[in-house]
Amino acid sequence: MAKILFMTLAFLMLIVDYTQANACCSYPCKNRGVCVTTKDGGYSCDCTGLDYYGNNCETPYFGKRIRLMMKPSSDTVHYLLTHFGWFWSLINRFQSVRGYIMGAVVLKRAGFIDIPTTYNSEYEYVTAEAYFNQSQFARTLPPVPKECPTPMGVAGKKELPDIDMLIERFFTRKEFKPEPSGTNVLFAFFAQFFTHQFFKTDFKRGPNYQWGNHGVDCSNIYGADKSEELKLRSMKGGKLKTQVIDGEIWPPNVKDADVEMIYQPDTPEDNRFALGHRFFGILPGLVIWSTVFVREHNKICDMLAEHHPDWSDEQLFQTTRNAIIGITIKIVVEDYVQHISGYHFKLVYDPEVAFGKNLQYQNRISMEFNHAYHWHPLVPSVLTVEDSEYTVKDILFKPGMVLKHGFKNMLEGMTTLPAGRVGPRNHDVSTLHVVKQIIEHGRQLRLQSFNNYRERFGETAYNSFEELVGSDNKELAKELSDVYGGDINAVEFFVGMMMEKHRSGVMFGESMTSIAAPSSVFGLFANPISSPQFWKPSTFGGEEVFKRVKTMNIKTLFCENLKDGEECPHVDFRVPDNVHETYKDLKVEL
């Protein structure tokens, strides 16, 4: 009897410890209020600088209340932007109106980003360390306190679901599901090519560390540091090293530019391209993207040399790099992000729309942005080039494939092949190890729940699993509910991002737009190239190159860098209409 009484008391003490250890584990503070524990075991919410007050920062001030009453929901805004094409076609003709709307979009998105950075993965509270230690990713929300009852604070079970089970039940592709809006493989490879210049996890130190410059610096073209950059340069006329094979210009081989690359031992020496990122030899699509930017760099060098014959190699190179950064951002905003959005309103990369506004020209890459951007379901099961079909396994570590088929044929293969749908049960077996790693990292870094992030970025938390995955996917909702103990607030960040129902006609659900878009848009417009100090003709060597930066698009980039005499194929981030017809009415089963 005494033993039973002792165990009961011990159990009750354990409960008390859980509830008193950190009252902030329940995340009581709303609307970006900061929770601070108090000496009596309670908490207080710091609402300083917010449009809300109250014990939990839950009550809006009068002005905010009026704005909230007038504010349309994000779904309403999305509907308006993806419908009424005739109206947006009219708006797009007026540059001043278009610029005003774009400026409002940039500032709205920027408002969700904390600059200066307040959190990193080392601390559960605000520190100056988070700002000054740029070797770490920033954090939008602090880690879940270690002493909380559950991994998500107080929600869910004390143990998270087994990762291998999650992967098998919710991520593994049983049958390829094409991306319904027509996204192609060229887009999929660009997503990887573009983001690897700033998503650079330092795995040796841990998943909270990174080794990049926190922004678009085109290190994916020019190398990780000055040493690699110098190895990739010809040191003549500002140009990068190249080689000519069968009449086509390609990046050099490692034997001619000794940068660190990852190749398998049996990769032939003449297939070992020296590229700006050590991983880019893994997939032929990354070699194609690297090649087109090397060609564009050298083309701009020729343009500058003609107008500035007195310029040194260094000045030609650095000025061209400015232009390539500008071109990259232009393509990302007006081709890449435009495609993702599905908007009829035409996005514009005109840095002047933010001049004189409350925009700080500095950026930090956040952990959450890095995790949300793992779009590996885009990878197809089969890549078709000319008359050849390749599985993903066939093309891994096969950079020589680009020489076999040639630049144009590789480009045609990527633009006409649909990418996969980003969502449940559509990861190719070759990418499942990445899923496991990202979920493991999320747990190590104690990321808060998916619903907490929705609220942080201005969305309403989901109340049920059916609301998360869609009412037409009851089976999926039930399975998720079973593994997360029936608590929607226990769903992990990455799992929620991948399982969320899609908006009609676009690539992602509401949360991807709400959570990832602010970091994306802010990072592009807060880039130094986008600042008043940089955005002027002299930065790019004169009006000719400045005009090229301002008018560049994906079609121009590829068509003007084909082999002489070659006709330009279909170049877009969407498959041709006749190909899309095959897929657009396909019912995607989850």
CSV table of N, CA and C in Angstrom, one decimal, residues 27 115 235-236 265 372 375 484 506 529 547 565:
chain,number,residue,atom,x,y,z
A,27,TYR,N,2.6,27.8,-25.3
A,27,TYR,CA,2.6,28.9,-26.2
A,27,TYR,C,1.3,29.8,-26.1
A,115,ILE,N,14.2,41.6,-38.8
A,115,ILE,CA,15.5,42.2,-39.0
A,115,ILE,C,15.7,43.3,-38.0
A,235,MET,N,41.2,34.4,-65.8
A,235,MET,CA,42.1,35.6,-65.5
A,235,MET,C,42.4,36.4,-66.8
A,236,LYS,N,41.6,36.3,-67.8
A,236,LYS,CA,41.7,37.1,-69.0
A,236,LYS,C,40.3,37.6,-69.4
A,265,PRO,N,34.3,7.4,-58.1
A,265,PRO,CA,35.6,7.1,-58.6
A,265,PRO,C,35.6,6.7,-60.1
A,372,ALA,N,11.4,24.3,-45.4
A,372,ALA,CA,10.2,24.3,-46.2
A,372,ALA,C,10.5,24.1,-47.7
A,375,TRP,N,11.7,20.5,-51.9
A,375,TRP,CA,10.6,20.2,-52.8
A,375,TRP,C,11.0,18.9,-53.7
A,484,TYR,N,-0.3,10.9,-34.9
A,484,TYR,CA,0.0,12.1,-34.1
A,484,TYR,C,-1.0,12.2,-32.9
A,506,VAL,N,-2.4,25.7,-58.6
A,506,VAL,CA,-1.0,26.1,-58.2
A,506,VAL,C,-0.3,25.0,-57.6
A,529,ILE,N,22.3,44.3,-54.5
A,529,ILE,CA,22.1,44.7,-55.9
A,529,ILE,C,20.8,45.5,-56.1
A,547,LYS,N,20.5,47.5,-69.2
A,547,LYS,CA,19.2,47.1,-70.0
A,547,LYS,C,19.1,45.6,-70.1
A,565,GLY,N,23.5,29.0,-84.8
A,565,GLY,CA,22.7,28.4,-85.8
A,565,GLY,C,21.6,27.5,-85.3
